[in-house]
PDB file of C-alpha atoms in Angstrom:
ATOM      1  CA  UNK D   1       0.000   0.000   0.000  1.00  0.00           C
ATOM      2  CA  UNK D   2       2.929   2.321   0.593  1.00  0.00           C
ATOM      3  CA  UNK D   3       3.802   2.362  -3.115  1.00  0.00           C
ATOM      4  CA  UNK D   4       0.209   3.219  -4.086  1.00  0.00           C
ATOM      5  CA  UNK D   5       0.210   6.086  -1.591  1.00  0.00           C
ATOM      6  CA  UNK D   6       3.551   7.249  -2.920  1.00  0.00           C
ATOM      7  CA  UNK D   7       2.171   7.128  -6.476  1.00  0.00           C
ATOM      8  CA  UNK D   8      -0.764   9.374  -5.520  1.00  0.00           C
ATOM      9  CA  UNK D   9       1.538  11.779  -3.693  1.00  0.00           C
ATOM     10  CA  UNK D  10       3.886  11.955  -6.666  1.00  0.00           C
ATOM     11  CA  UNK D  11       1.010  12.538  -9.104  1.00  0.00           C
ATOM     12  CA  UNK D  12      -0.667  15.304  -7.124  1.00  0.00           C
ATOM     13  CA  UNK D  13       2.522  17.132  -6.131  1.00  0.00           C
ATOM     14  CA  UNK D  14       4.017  17.274  -9.626  1.00  0.00           C
ATOM     15  CA  UNK D  15       7.001  15.067  -8.829  1.00  0.00           C
ATOM     16  CA  UNK D  16       6.047  12.679 -11.632  1.00  0.00           C
ATOM     17  CA  UNK D  17       6.241  15.458 -14.218  1.00  0.00           C
ATOM     18  CA  UNK D  18       9.639  16.542 -12.922  1.00  0.00           C
ATOM     19  CA  UNK D  19      10.880  12.947 -12.895  1.00  0.00           C
ATOM     20  CA  UNK D  20       9.618  12.508 -16.456  1.00  0.00           C
ATOM     21  CA  UNK D  21      11.474  15.605 -17.623  1.00  0.00           C
ATOM     22  CA  UNK D  22      14.633  14.386 -15.929  1.00  0.00           C
ATOM     23  CA  UNK D  23      14.409  10.966 -17.535  1.00  0.00           C
ATOM     24  CA  UNK D  24      13.719  12.556 -20.926  1.00  0.00           C
ATOM     25  CA  UNK D  25      16.881  14.637 -20.621  1.00  0.00           C
ATOM     26  CA  UNK D  26      18.866  11.383 -20.701  1.00  0.00           C
ATOM     27  CA  UNK D  27      18.272  11.312 -24.461  1.00  0.00           C
ATOM     28  CA  UNK D  28      19.555   8.108 -26.020  1.00  0.00           C
ATOM     29  CA  UNK D  29      19.979   6.506 -22.604  1.00  0.00           C
ATOM     30  CA  UNK D  30      16.234   6.818 -21.929  1.00  0.00           C
ATOM     31  CA  UNK D  31      15.471   3.104 -22.563  1.00  0.00           C
ATOM     32  CA  UNK D  32      18.233   1.979 -20.191  1.00  0.00           C
ATOM     33  CA  UNK D  33      17.295   4.473 -17.498  1.00  0.00           C
ATOM     34  CA  UNK D  34      13.614   3.624 -17.815  1.00  0.00           C
ATOM     35  CA  UNK D  35      14.297  -0.088 -17.456  1.00  0.00           C
ATOM     36  CA  UNK D  36      16.508   0.542 -14.430  1.00  0.00           C
ATOM     37  CA  UNK D  37      13.853   2.690 -12.725  1.00  0.00           C
ATOM     38  CA  UNK D  38      11.269  -0.017 -13.405  1.00  0.00           C
ATOM     39  CA  UNK D  39      13.519  -2.659 -11.889  1.00  0.00           C
ATOM     40  CA  UNK D  40      14.091  -0.550  -8.774  1.00  0.00           C
ATOM     41  CA  UNK D  41      10.351   0.042  -8.378  1.00  0.00           C
ATOM     42  CA  UNK D  42       9.566  -3.674  -8.685  1.00  0.00           C
ATOM     43  CA  UNK D  43      12.321  -4.449  -6.198  1.00  0.00           C
ATOM     44  CA  UNK D  44      10.915  -1.968  -3.684  1.00  0.00           C
ATOM     45  CA  UNK D  45       7.249  -2.881  -4.110  1.00  0.00           C
ATOM     46  CA  UNK D  46       7.517  -6.571  -4.925  1.00  0.00           C
ATOM     47  CA  UNK D  47       4.760  -6.385  -7.527  1.00  0.00           C
ATOM     48  CA  UNK D  48       4.728  -5.306 -11.141  1.00  0.00           C
ATOM     49  CA  UNK D  49       1.293  -3.629 -11.111  1.00  0.00           C
ATOM     50  CA  UNK D  50       2.364  -1.390  -8.221  1.00  0.00           C
ATOM     51  CA  UNK D  51       5.373  -0.293 -10.276  1.00  0.00           C
ATOM     52  CA  UNK D  52       3.057   0.646 -13.108  1.00  0.00           C
ATOM     53  CA  UNK D  53       0.932   2.801 -10.828  1.00  0.00           C
ATOM     54  CA  UNK D  54       4.016   4.633  -9.572  1.00  0.00           C
ATOM     55  CA  UNK D  55       5.948   5.133 -12.822  1.00  0.00           C
ATOM     56  CA  UNK D  56       3.282   5.371 -15.511  1.00  0.00           C
ATOM     57  CA  UNK D  57       3.019   9.167 -15.562  1.00  0.00           C
ATOM     58  CA  UNK D  58       6.795   9.875 -15.698  1.00  0.00           C
ATOM     59  CA  UNK D  59       7.081   7.466 -18.632  1.00  0.00           C
ATOM     60  CA  UNK D  60       4.275   9.274 -20.470  1.00  0.00           C
ATOM     61  CA  UNK D  61       5.877  12.679 -19.844  1.00  0.00           C
ATOM     62  CA  UNK D  62       9.288  11.441 -20.984  1.00  0.00           C
ATOM     63  CA  UNK D  63       7.844   9.858 -24.133  1.00  0.00           C
ATOM     64  CA  UNK D  64       6.006  13.072 -25.013  1.00  0.00           C
ATOM     65  CA  UNK D  65       9.166  15.125 -24.483  1.00  0.00           C
ATOM     66  CA  UNK D  66      11.142  12.779 -26.718  1.00  0.00           C
ATOM     67  CA  UNK D  67       8.438  12.788 -29.409  1.00  0.00           C
ATOM     68  CA  UNK D  68       7.616   9.109 -29.002  1.00  0.00           C
ATOM     69  CA  UNK D  69       4.076   7.814 -29.380  1.00  0.00           C
ATOM     70  CA  UNK D  70       2.144   5.994 -26.708  1.00  0.00           C
ATOM     71  CA  UNK D  71       0.921   2.493 -27.397  1.00  0.00           C
TER      72      UNK D  71
END
């Protein structure tokens, strides 16, 4: 439950947008950094769907900044 609460806090405070901009500034290293952040989130939460709730918005922001399309 802590990860879900953290996800809501990050969404409402704007931290997700800032994290997304930071990840997008990595440029060509975005796929590696994104995979690493996902691994860390799964390690901390223990479940994949909790990772998705926490890191979905930063991934969307980073993809938009890099001009990538969402699937």
